[in-house]
């Protein structure tokens, strides 16, 4: 799992870490039960405040993505979210709506948007199977 | 002193109120106020001569304020100098050691003033920096002197680390190691007892470390903000329009035009400016946040915004 920060992105640094770790988990860059880098080495490597990394890990833990085993560190959690199916749907709908709004302003047609979505799903699936080979 | 934030009952590590310090007729610091909470990494930015070092010297009681006051750990450094200094460590931009001492004897000497000294950190850092303990301090390079000063500052595990232009004049590898050491070795303790106050103009290197900052100009505060909030507030928008046209860009901090291309500096009103631009069907539209260094460089423009 490679993490890369961009101070120009406008997203707070800890949220960039959250997004990238979630991305790695979805694309197989990080597997269930695999340890995340320790807070200190990751902070040193990225040259960010330790509090920033700690905040990202706390956020991931509250989202149910990772779990902390005392004395052992943080690990990618096996089974998914503690939220109900409808709550999870609602969260995803917000993200989808954002993409639809963006597509409208970028003058991307409905058909193209659906095709792109399919393409991206395939890309993630490919990355995932490559990571597990 | 009254704490303004009712939610925060902890004593601030640094409190500066209306600080004034003159050299003759020159006002080096002229009414500066700022507060640093425990556990923060606070950036103190300003051009040469803005008053950064003068302010830090007032915190250390190396200079006395002409007006206003400073408190460190809630104490007045003029009255409780030892109590204050025993809880902090200071790395100045130019470090000097006794020329007859070796690296080892220098560290022993520094440790003799401290109640607590972490030998494990000392050994780790000597190895990491490949400093030979038997070497005389006079034979050290500038980078090695700074490394030795940093070891001397971190081993007592102080609650406050005061860094004054610590990395200027060092090569990029030493600078990188310096910052990694502050993150790794210093921040590894109880986070609420690890506060960093760093004055620098090499801002990009400290960008990831800084929680809050103050830009100092001519002895006054120009801007004090949380780093994430600042990157969210100050954004640069670049657009290429189908043709030259009139735009309503009120509230923009700065507009640069070159034919059909516009570059706009947004001040918390990015969404409104983007909406205006989108109405004119731009061929290209890009937004990026300003880094802390770019915010500092844009100080002249910011003056209008905060005025």
CSV table of C-alpha atoms in Angstrom, one decimal:
chain,number,residue,atom,x,y,z
A,1,UNK,CA,0.0,0.0,0.0
A,2,UNK,CA,1.5,3.3,-1.1
A,3,UNK,CA,0.2,6.5,0.5
A,4,UNK,CA,0.7,9.9,-1.1
A,5,UNK,CA,-0.4,13.2,0.3
A,6,UNK,CA,-1.2,16.3,-1.6
A,7,UNK,CA,-1.5,19.6,0.3
A,8,UNK,CA,-3.1,21.2,-2.8
A,9,UNK,CA,-6.0,18.9,-2.9
A,10,UNK,CA,-8.1,20.9,-0.4
A,11,UNK,CA,-8.9,17.7,1.5
A,12,UNK,CA,-7.7,17.7,5.1
A,13,UNK,CA,-4.6,15.5,5.4
A,14,UNK,CA,-6.2,13.0,7.8
A,15,UNK,CA,-9.1,12.5,5.4
A,16,UNK,CA,-6.7,11.9,2.5
A,17,UNK,CA,-5.2,9.1,4.6
A,18,UNK,CA,-8.7,7.7,5.4
A,19,UNK,CA,-9.7,7.8,1.7
A,20,UNK,CA,-6.5,6.1,0.5
A,21,UNK,CA,-6.6,3.4,3.0
A,22,UNK,CA,-10.3,2.7,2.2
A,23,UNK,CA,-9.2,2.7,-1.5
A,24,UNK,CA,-6.5,0.2,-0.8
A,25,UNK,CA,-8.9,-2.0,1.1
A,26,UNK,CA,-11.4,-1.9,-1.8
A,27,UNK,CA,-8.8,-2.7,-4.5
A,28,UNK,CA,-6.9,-5.4,-2.6
A,29,UNK,CA,-3.9,-3.3,-1.8
A,30,UNK,CA,-4.6,-4.1,1.8
A,31,UNK,CA,-6.1,-7.5,2.7
A,32,UNK,CA,-8.3,-8.6,5.6
A,33,UNK,CA,-6.2,-9.2,8.7
A,34,UNK,CA,-3.2,-7.4,7.3
A,35,UNK,CA,-1.5,-4.9,9.6
A,36,UNK,CA,-1.5,-1.2,8.8
A,37,UNK,CA,1.8,0.6,9.1
A,38,UNK,CA,2.5,1.8,12.7
A,39,UNK,CA,1.6,5.4,13.5
A,40,UNK,CA,5.2,6.5,14.2
A,41,UNK,CA,6.9,5.0,11.1
A,42,UNK,CA,4.1,6.2,8.8
A,43,UNK,CA,4.2,9.7,10.3
A,44,UNK,CA,8.0,9.8,9.8
A,45,UNK,CA,7.7,8.5,6.2
A,46,UNK,CA,5.1,11.0,5.2
A,47,UNK,CA,6.6,13.7,7.4
A,48,UNK,CA,3.2,14.6,9.0
A,49,UNK,CA,2.3,15.1,12.6
A,50,UNK,CA,1.7,11.9,14.5
A,51,UNK,CA,-1.6,13.3,15.6
A,52,UNK,CA,-2.8,13.4,12.0
A,53,UNK,CA,-2.1,9.7,11.5
A,54,UNK,CA,-3.7,8.8,14.8
A,55,UNK,CA,-6.8,10.9,13.8
A,56,UNK,CA,-7.0,9.0,10.5
A,57,UNK,CA,-6.8,5.6,12.2
A,58,UNK,CA,-9.4,6.7,14.8
A,59,UNK,CA,-11.7,7.7,12.0
A,60,UNK,CA,-11.2,4.4,10.1
A,61,UNK,CA,-11.9,2.5,13.3
A,62,UNK,CA,-15.1,4.4,13.9
A,63,UNK,CA,-16.1,3.6,10.3
A,64,UNK,CA,-15.5,-0.1,11.1
A,65,UNK,CA,-12.8,-0.4,8.5
A,66,UNK,CA,-10.0,-1.3,10.8
A,67,UNK,CA,-9.6,-2.6,14.3
A,68,UNK,CA,-6.9,-1.9,17.0
A,69,UNK,CA,-5.6,-4.9,18.8
A,70,UNK,CA,-3.9,-3.7,22.0
A,71,UNK,CA,-0.1,-4.1,21.8
A,72,UNK,CA,-0.2,-5.4,18.2
A,73,UNK,CA,-1.4,-2.4,16.1
A,74,UNK,CA,-4.1,-1.8,13.6
A,75,UNK,CA,-5.5,-4.4,11.2
A,76,UNK,CA,-8.0,-4.3,8.3
A,77,UNK,CA,-11.2,-5.7,9.7
A,78,UNK,CA,-12.7,-8.9,8.3
A,79,UNK,CA,-16.4,-8.3,8.1
A,80,UNK,CA,-17.8,-5.0,7.0
A,81,UNK,CA,-19.7,-2.2,8.5
A,82,UNK,CA,-21.7,-2.2,11.7
A,83,UNK,CA,-24.4,-0.1,10.0
A,84,UNK,CA,-27.7,-1.5,8.7
A,85,UNK,CA,-28.2,-2.1,5.0
A,86,UNK,CA,-30.4,1.0,4.5
A,87,UNK,CA,-28.0,3.2,6.4
A,88,UNK,CA,-25.2,2.0,4.2
A,89,UNK,CA,-27.4,2.6,1.1
A,90,UNK,CA,-28.1,6.2,2.2
A,91,UNK,CA,-24.4,6.9,2.6
A,92,UNK,CA,-23.6,5.5,-0.9
A,93,UNK,CA,-26.5,7.5,-2.4
A,94,UNK,CA,-24.8,10.7,-1.2
A,95,UNK,CA,-21.6,9.7,-3.0
A,96,UNK,CA,-23.5,8.7,-6.2
A,97,UNK,CA,-25.5,12.0,-6.2
A,98,UNK,CA,-22.2,13.9,-6.0
A,99,UNK,CA,-21.0,12.0,-9.1
A,100,UNK,CA,-24.3,12.7,-10.9
A,101,UNK,CA,-24.0,16.4,-10.2
A,102,UNK,CA,-20.4,16.4,-11.3
A,103,UNK,CA,-21.3,14.6,-14.5
A,104,UNK,CA,-24.1,17.1,-15.3
A,105,UNK,CA,-21.7,20.0,-15.0
A,106,UNK,CA,-19.0,18.3,-17.1
A,107,UNK,CA,-21.6,17.5,-19.7
A,108,UNK,CA,-21.2,13.8,-19.5
A,109,UNK,CA,-24.3,11.9,-20.7
A,110,UNK,CA,-26.2,9.4,-18.7
A,111,UNK,CA,-25.0,6.5,-20.9
A,112,UNK,CA,-21.4,7.6,-20.6
A,113,UNK,CA,-21.7,7.9,-16.9
A,114,UNK,CA,-23.1,4.4,-16.6
A,115,UNK,CA,-20.3,3.1,-18.9
A,116,UNK,CA,-17.7,4.8,-16.9
A,117,UNK,CA,-19.0,3.4,-13.6
A,118,UNK,CA,-18.9,-0.1,-15.1
A,119,UNK,CA,-15.4,0.5,-16.3
A,120,UNK,CA,-14.2,1.6,-12.9
A,121,UNK,CA,-15.9,-1.4,-11.2
A,122,UNK,CA,-14.0,-3.6,-13.6
A,123,UNK,CA,-10.7,-1.8,-12.9
A,124,UNK,CA,-11.1,-2.3,-9.2
A,125,UNK,CA,-12.0,-6.0,-9.8
A,126,UNK,CA,-8.8,-6.4,-11.9
A,127,UNK,CA,-6.6,-4.7,-9.3
A,128,UNK,CA,-8.2,-6.9,-6.6
A,129,UNK,CA,-7.6,-10.2,-8.4
A,130,UNK,CA,-4.1,-9.1,-9.3
A,131,UNK,CA,-3.4,-8.4,-5.6
A,132,UNK,CA,-4.6,-11.8,-4.6
A,133,UNK,CA,-2.7,-13.8,-7.3
B,1,UNK,CA,-5.1,35.2,33.0
B,2,UNK,CA,-8.6,34.3,31.7
B,3,UNK,CA,-9.0,31.5,29.3
B,4,UNK,CA,-11.2,32.5,26.4
B,5,UNK,CA,-12.4,29.1,25.4
B,6,UNK,CA,-14.7,27.7,28.1
B,7,UNK,CA,-14.3,24.1,26.7
B,8,UNK,CA,-10.6,24.2,27.1
B,9,UNK,CA,-9.6,24.2,30.7
B,10,UNK,CA,-6.0,23.3,30.1
B,11,UNK,CA,-3.4,25.9,30.6
B,12,UNK,CA,-2.0,27.0,27.2
B,13,UNK,CA,1.7,26.2,26.7
B,14,UNK,CA,2.4,29.7,25.3
B,15,UNK,CA,0.3,32.8,25.7
B,16,UNK,CA,1.5,36.0,24.2
B,17,UNK,CA,-0.6,39.2,24.8
B,18,UNK,CA,0.0,42.5,23.1
B,19,UNK,CA,3.8,41.9,23.2
B,20,UNK,CA,5.9,45.0,22.3
B,21,UNK,CA,9.7,44.9,22.1
B,22,UNK,CA,11.7,47.8,20.7
B,23,UNK,CA,15.3,48.2,19.8
B,24,UNK,CA,15.9,51.9,20.1
B,25,UNK,CA,13.3,53.5,17.9
B,26,UNK,CA,12.7,50.3,15.9
B,27,UNK,CA,9.6,48.3,16.9
B,28,UNK,CA,10.7,44.7,16.5
B,29,UNK,CA,7.5,43.3,17.9
B,30,UNK,CA,4.5,45.6,18.0
B,31,UNK,CA,1.4,44.2,19.7
B,32,UNK,CA,1.6,40.5,19.0
B,33,UNK,CA,-0.9,38.1,20.6
B,34,UNK,CA,-1.1,34.3,20.1
B,35,UNK,CA,-1.9,31.2,22.1
B,36,UNK,CA,-0.5,27.7,21.7
B,37,UNK,CA,-2.4,24.8,23.2
B,38,UNK,CA,-0.7,21.7,24.6
B,39,UNK,CA,0.1,19.0,22.0
B,40,UNK,CA,0.0,21.3,19.0
B,41,UNK,CA,2.7,21.9,16.5
B,42,UNK,CA,2.6,25.6,15.9
B,43,UNK,CA,4.2,27.3,12.9
B,44,UNK,CA,5.6,30.9,13.3
B,45,UNK,CA,6.2,32.3,9.9
B,46,UNK,CA,7.6,35.6,8.8
B,47,UNK,CA,10.2,37.2,6.7
B,48,UNK,CA,13.7,38.0,8.0
B,49,UNK,CA,13.3,40.9,10.5
B,50,UNK,CA,9.6,40.2,11.1
B,51,UNK,CA,10.2,39.8,14.8
B,52,UNK,CA,10.3,36.0,15.1
B,53,UNK,CA,13.5,35.6,17.0
B,54,UNK,CA,12.7,38.6,19.3
B,55,UNK,CA,9.5,37.0,20.2
B,56,UNK,CA,11.2,33.7,21.0
B,57,UNK,CA,13.8,35.4,23.1
B,58,UNK,CA,11.0,37.0,25.1
B,59,UNK,CA,9.6,33.5,25.8
B,60,UNK,CA,13.1,32.5,27.1
B,61,UNK,CA,13.6,35.6,29.1
B,62,UNK,CA,16.7,36.4,27.0
B,63,UNK,CA,14.9,39.7,26.3
B,64,UNK,CA,12.4,41.6,28.4
B,65,UNK,CA,9.2,42.9,26.8
B,66,UNK,CA,8.7,46.7,26.7
B,67,UNK,CA,4.9,46.2,27.0
B,68,UNK,CA,2.4,43.3,27.1
B,69,UNK,CA,3.4,40.0,28.4
B,70,UNK,CA,4.2,36.4,27.7
B,71,UNK,CA,3.4,33.3,29.7
B,72,UNK,CA,4.9,29.9,29.2
B,73,UNK,CA,3.1,27.0,31.0
B,74,UNK,CA,1.0,29.7,32.6
B,75,UNK,CA,4.2,31.2,34.2
B,76,UNK,CA,5.9,34.5,33.7
B,77,UNK,CA,9.4,33.6,32.4
B,78,UNK,CA,10.9,36.7,34.1
B,79,UNK,CA,9.8,35.5,37.5
B,80,UNK,CA,9.9,31.8,37.1
B,81,UNK,CA,12.8,31.4,34.7
B,82,UNK,CA,14.1,28.1,36.0
B,83,UNK,CA,10.6,26.5,36.3
B,84,UNK,CA,9.9,27.5,32.7
B,85,UNK,CA,13.3,26.6,31.2
B,86,UNK,CA,13.4,23.2,32.9
B,87,UNK,CA,10.3,22.2,31.0
B,88,UNK,CA,11.4,23.3,27.5
B,89,UNK,CA,14.2,23.0,25.1
B,90,UNK,CA,15.4,25.5,22.5
B,91,UNK,CA,17.3,25.0,19.3
B,92,UNK,CA,18.5,28.3,17.9
B,93,UNK,CA,19.4,28.9,14.2
B,94,UNK,CA,23.1,29.2,15.1
B,95,UNK,CA,24.3,26.7,17.6
B,96,UNK,CA,27.5,27.1,19.5
B,97,UNK,CA,29.3,24.6,21.8
B,98,UNK,CA,32.4,24.8,23.9
B,99,UNK,CA,35.3,24.2,21.5
B,100,UNK,CA,37.3,22.1,23.9
B,101,UNK,CA,34.5,19.6,24.5
B,102,UNK,CA,33.7,16.4,22.5
B,103,UNK,CA,30.3,15.3,21.4
B,104,UNK,CA,30.1,13.0,24.4
B,105,UNK,CA,31.2,15.6,27.0
B,106,UNK,CA,28.9,18.2,25.4
B,107,UNK,CA,25.9,15.8,26.0
B,108,UNK,CA,27.1,15.0,29.5
B,109,UNK,CA,27.3,18.8,30.2
B,110,UNK,CA,23.8,19.4,28.8
B,111,UNK,CA,22.4,16.5,30.8
B,112,UNK,CA,23.9,17.8,34.0
B,113,UNK,CA,21.4,20.7,33.9
B,114,UNK,CA,18.4,18.3,33.5
B,115,UNK,CA,16.4,16.3,35.9
B,116,UNK,CA,15.6,13.8,33.3
B,117,UNK,CA,17.7,12.5,30.3
B,118,UNK,CA,16.7,9.6,28.1
B,119,UNK,CA,19.8,7.6,27.3
B,120,UNK,CA,18.0,5.3,24.9
B,121,UNK,CA,17.0,8.3,22.7
B,122,UNK,CA,20.5,9.7,23.0
B,123,UNK,CA,22.1,6.4,21.7
B,124,UNK,CA,19.5,6.0,19.0
B,125,UNK,CA,20.0,9.5,17.6
B,126,UNK,CA,23.9,9.3,17.8
B,127,UNK,CA,23.7,6.1,15.7
B,128,UNK,CA,21.1,7.6,13.4
B,129,UNK,CA,23.1,10.7,12.7
B,130,UNK,CA,26.4,8.7,12.7
B,131,UNK,CA,27.9,11.2,15.1
B,132,UNK,CA,31.2,10.1,16.6
B,133,UNK,CA,31.0,10.8,20.4
B,134,UNK,CA,34.8,11.2,20.7
B,135,UNK,CA,34.9,14.0,18.1
B,136,UNK,CA,35.6,17.5,19.2
B,137,UNK,CA,32.7,20.0,18.6
B,138,UNK,CA,35.0,22.2,16.6
B,139,UNK,CA,35.5,19.5,13.9
B,140,UNK,CA,31.7,19.1,13.3
B,141,UNK,CA,30.0,20.4,10.2
B,142,UNK,CA,27.1,22.8,10.4
B,143,UNK,CA,24.7,20.0,9.9
B,144,UNK,CA,26.3,17.9,12.6
B,145,UNK,CA,26.2,20.8,15.1
B,146,UNK,CA,22.5,21.1,14.5
B,147,UNK,CA,22.1,17.4,15.0
B,148,UNK,CA,24.0,17.6,18.2
B,149,UNK,CA,21.8,20.5,19.4
B,150,UNK,CA,18.7,18.5,18.5
B,151,UNK,CA,19.9,15.5,20.5
B,152,UNK,CA,20.5,17.8,23.4
B,153,UNK,CA,17.0,19.2,23.0
B,154,UNK,CA,15.1,15.9,22.7
B,155,UNK,CA,16.8,13.8,25.3
B,156,UNK,CA,15.3,15.7,28.3
B,157,UNK,CA,11.9,15.0,26.7
B,158,UNK,CA,10.7,18.5,27.3
B,159,UNK,CA,7.0,19.5,27.2
B,160,UNK,CA,7.9,22.3,24.7
B,161,UNK,CA,10.3,22.3,21.9
B,162,UNK,CA,11.2,25.8,20.7
B,163,UNK,CA,12.8,25.8,17.2
B,164,UNK,CA,14.1,29.0,15.7
B,165,UNK,CA,14.9,28.6,12.0
B,166,UNK,CA,16.3,25.1,12.8
B,167,UNK,CA,16.9,23.9,9.3
B,168,UNK,CA,18.1,27.0,7.4
B,169,UNK,CA,21.5,26.6,5.9
B,170,UNK,CA,21.4,22.8,6.1
B,171,UNK,CA,21.5,20.4,3.2
B,172,UNK,CA,18.2,18.7,2.2
B,173,UNK,CA,19.1,15.3,3.7
B,174,UNK,CA,19.9,16.8,7.1
B,175,UNK,CA,16.8,18.9,6.9
B,176,UNK,CA,14.7,15.8,6.2
B,177,UNK,CA,16.3,13.8,9.0
B,178,UNK,CA,15.8,16.8,11.4
B,179,UNK,CA,12.0,16.8,10.7
B,180,UNK,CA,11.7,13.0,10.9
B,181,UNK,CA,13.5,13.1,14.2
B,182,UNK,CA,11.1,15.7,15.6
B,183,UNK,CA,8.2,13.6,14.5
B,184,UNK,CA,9.6,10.2,15.5
B,185,UNK,CA,11.8,10.7,18.5
B,186,UNK,CA,10.1,13.8,20.1
B,187,UNK,CA,6.5,13.1,19.3
B,188,UNK,CA,6.7,9.5,20.5
B,189,UNK,CA,5.8,10.5,24.1
B,190,UNK,CA,2.5,11.5,25.7
B,191,UNK,CA,1.0,13.7,22.9
B,192,UNK,CA,-0.5,16.3,25.3
B,193,UNK,CA,3.0,16.9,26.7
B,194,UNK,CA,4.7,17.3,23.3
B,195,UNK,CA,4.3,20.8,22.0
B,196,UNK,CA,6.4,22.2,19.1
B,197,UNK,CA,6.8,25.9,18.4
B,198,UNK,CA,8.8,26.4,15.2
B,199,UNK,CA,9.8,29.6,13.5
B,200,UNK,CA,10.8,29.0,9.9
B,201,UNK,CA,10.6,30.3,6.4
B,202,UNK,CA,11.3,26.9,4.9
B,203,UNK,CA,7.6,26.3,5.3
B,204,UNK,CA,7.0,23.5,2.8
B,205,UNK,CA,9.2,21.1,4.8
B,206,UNK,CA,7.1,21.6,7.9
B,207,UNK,CA,3.8,21.6,6.1
B,208,UNK,CA,2.6,18.2,7.3
B,209,UNK,CA,3.6,18.8,10.8
B,210,UNK,CA,1.9,22.2,11.4
B,211,UNK,CA,-1.5,22.2,13.1
B,212,UNK,CA,-1.8,26.0,13.5
B,213,UNK,CA,0.3,28.9,12.4
B,214,UNK,CA,0.7,32.7,12.7
B,215,UNK,CA,2.1,34.8,9.9
B,216,UNK,CA,4.1,37.6,11.5
B,217,UNK,CA,4.7,40.9,9.6
B,218,UNK,CA,6.5,43.9,11.0
B,219,UNK,CA,6.0,42.7,14.5
B,220,UNK,CA,2.3,42.2,14.1
B,221,UNK,CA,0.1,39.2,13.4
B,222,UNK,CA,-1.1,39.2,9.8
B,223,UNK,CA,-3.0,35.9,10.0
B,224,UNK,CA,-3.4,33.1,12.5
B,225,UNK,CA,-5.3,30.0,11.4
B,226,UNK,CA,-5.6,26.2,11.6
B,227,UNK,CA,-3.6,24.7,8.7
B,228,UNK,CA,-6.4,22.6,7.2
B,229,UNK,CA,-8.8,25.5,7.5
B,230,UNK,CA,-6.4,27.8,5.7
B,231,UNK,CA,-5.9,25.3,2.9
B,232,UNK,CA,-9.7,25.1,2.6
B,233,UNK,CA,-10.1,28.9,2.6
B,234,UNK,CA,-7.4,30.0,0.2
B,235,UNK,CA,-7.8,28.3,-3.2
B,236,UNK,CA,-6.5,29.1,-6.7
B,237,UNK,CA,-8.9,28.7,-9.6
B,238,UNK,CA,-7.7,28.5,-13.1
B,239,UNK,CA,-10.1,28.8,-16.0
B,240,UNK,CA,-9.9,29.0,-19.8
B,241,UNK,CA,-13.0,30.6,-21.2
B,242,UNK,CA,-14.3,30.3,-24.8
B,243,UNK,CA,-13.6,34.0,-25.4
B,244,UNK,CA,-12.6,37.1,-23.4
B,245,UNK,CA,-15.6,38.3,-21.4
B,246,UNK,CA,-16.6,40.3,-18.4
B,247,UNK,CA,-16.9,38.3,-15.2
B,248,UNK,CA,-18.4,39.2,-11.8
B,249,UNK,CA,-15.6,38.1,-9.5
B,250,UNK,CA,-16.4,40.1,-6.4
B,251,UNK,CA,-14.8,38.8,-3.3
B,252,UNK,CA,-11.8,37.4,-5.2
B,253,UNK,CA,-8.5,38.3,-3.5
B,254,UNK,CA,-6.7,38.5,-6.7
B,255,UNK,CA,-7.5,38.1,-10.4
B,256,UNK,CA,-4.9,37.6,-13.1
B,257,UNK,CA,-5.9,37.6,-16.7
B,258,UNK,CA,-4.2,36.7,-19.9
B,259,UNK,CA,-6.6,36.7,-22.8
B,260,UNK,CA,-9.1,33.9,-22.3
B,261,UNK,CA,-7.3,32.5,-19.3
B,262,UNK,CA,-8.0,33.7,-15.7
B,263,UNK,CA,-6.4,32.8,-12.5
B,264,UNK,CA,-8.3,33.7,-9.4
B,265,UNK,CA,-7.4,33.6,-5.7
B,266,UNK,CA,-10.5,32.7,-3.7
B,267,UNK,CA,-10.9,33.7,0.0
B,268,UNK,CA,-13.4,31.2,1.3
B,269,UNK,CA,-15.8,31.9,-1.6
B,270,UNK,CA,-14.5,29.3,-4.0
B,271,UNK,CA,-18.0,27.8,-4.6
B,272,UNK,CA,-19.5,31.1,-5.5
B,273,UNK,CA,-16.6,32.0,-7.9
B,274,UNK,CA,-16.8,28.5,-9.5
B,275,UNK,CA,-20.5,29.0,-10.1
B,276,UNK,CA,-19.9,32.3,-11.8
B,277,UNK,CA,-17.3,30.7,-14.1
B,278,UNK,CA,-19.4,27.7,-14.9
B,279,UNK,CA,-22.1,29.9,-16.3
B,280,UNK,CA,-19.7,30.9,-19.1
B,281,UNK,CA,-19.0,27.3,-20.2
B,282,UNK,CA,-15.3,27.3,-19.5
B,283,UNK,CA,-13.2,25.0,-21.7
B,284,UNK,CA,-11.1,24.2,-18.6
B,285,UNK,CA,-11.6,24.7,-14.9
B,286,UNK,CA,-9.2,23.7,-12.2
B,287,UNK,CA,-9.1,24.4,-8.5
B,288,UNK,CA,-6.3,23.7,-6.1
B,289,UNK,CA,-5.6,24.7,-2.5
B,290,UNK,CA,-2.8,27.0,-1.6
B,291,UNK,CA,-0.1,25.3,0.4
B,292,UNK,CA,1.0,27.1,3.6
B,293,UNK,CA,4.1,28.3,1.8
B,294,UNK,CA,2.0,29.8,-1.0
B,295,UNK,CA,-0.3,31.4,1.6
B,296,UNK,CA,2.8,33.0,3.2
B,297,UNK,CA,4.1,34.2,-0.2
B,298,UNK,CA,0.7,35.8,-0.9
B,299,UNK,CA,0.9,37.8,2.4
B,300,UNK,CA,0.7,41.1,0.5
B,301,UNK,CA,-2.6,40.1,-1.0
B,302,UNK,CA,-3.8,38.7,2.2
B,303,UNK,CA,-3.4,42.0,3.9
B,304,UNK,CA,-6.4,43.2,2.0
B,305,UNK,CA,-8.4,40.2,3.1
B,306,UNK,CA,-7.8,40.6,6.8
B,307,UNK,CA,-7.9,44.4,6.8
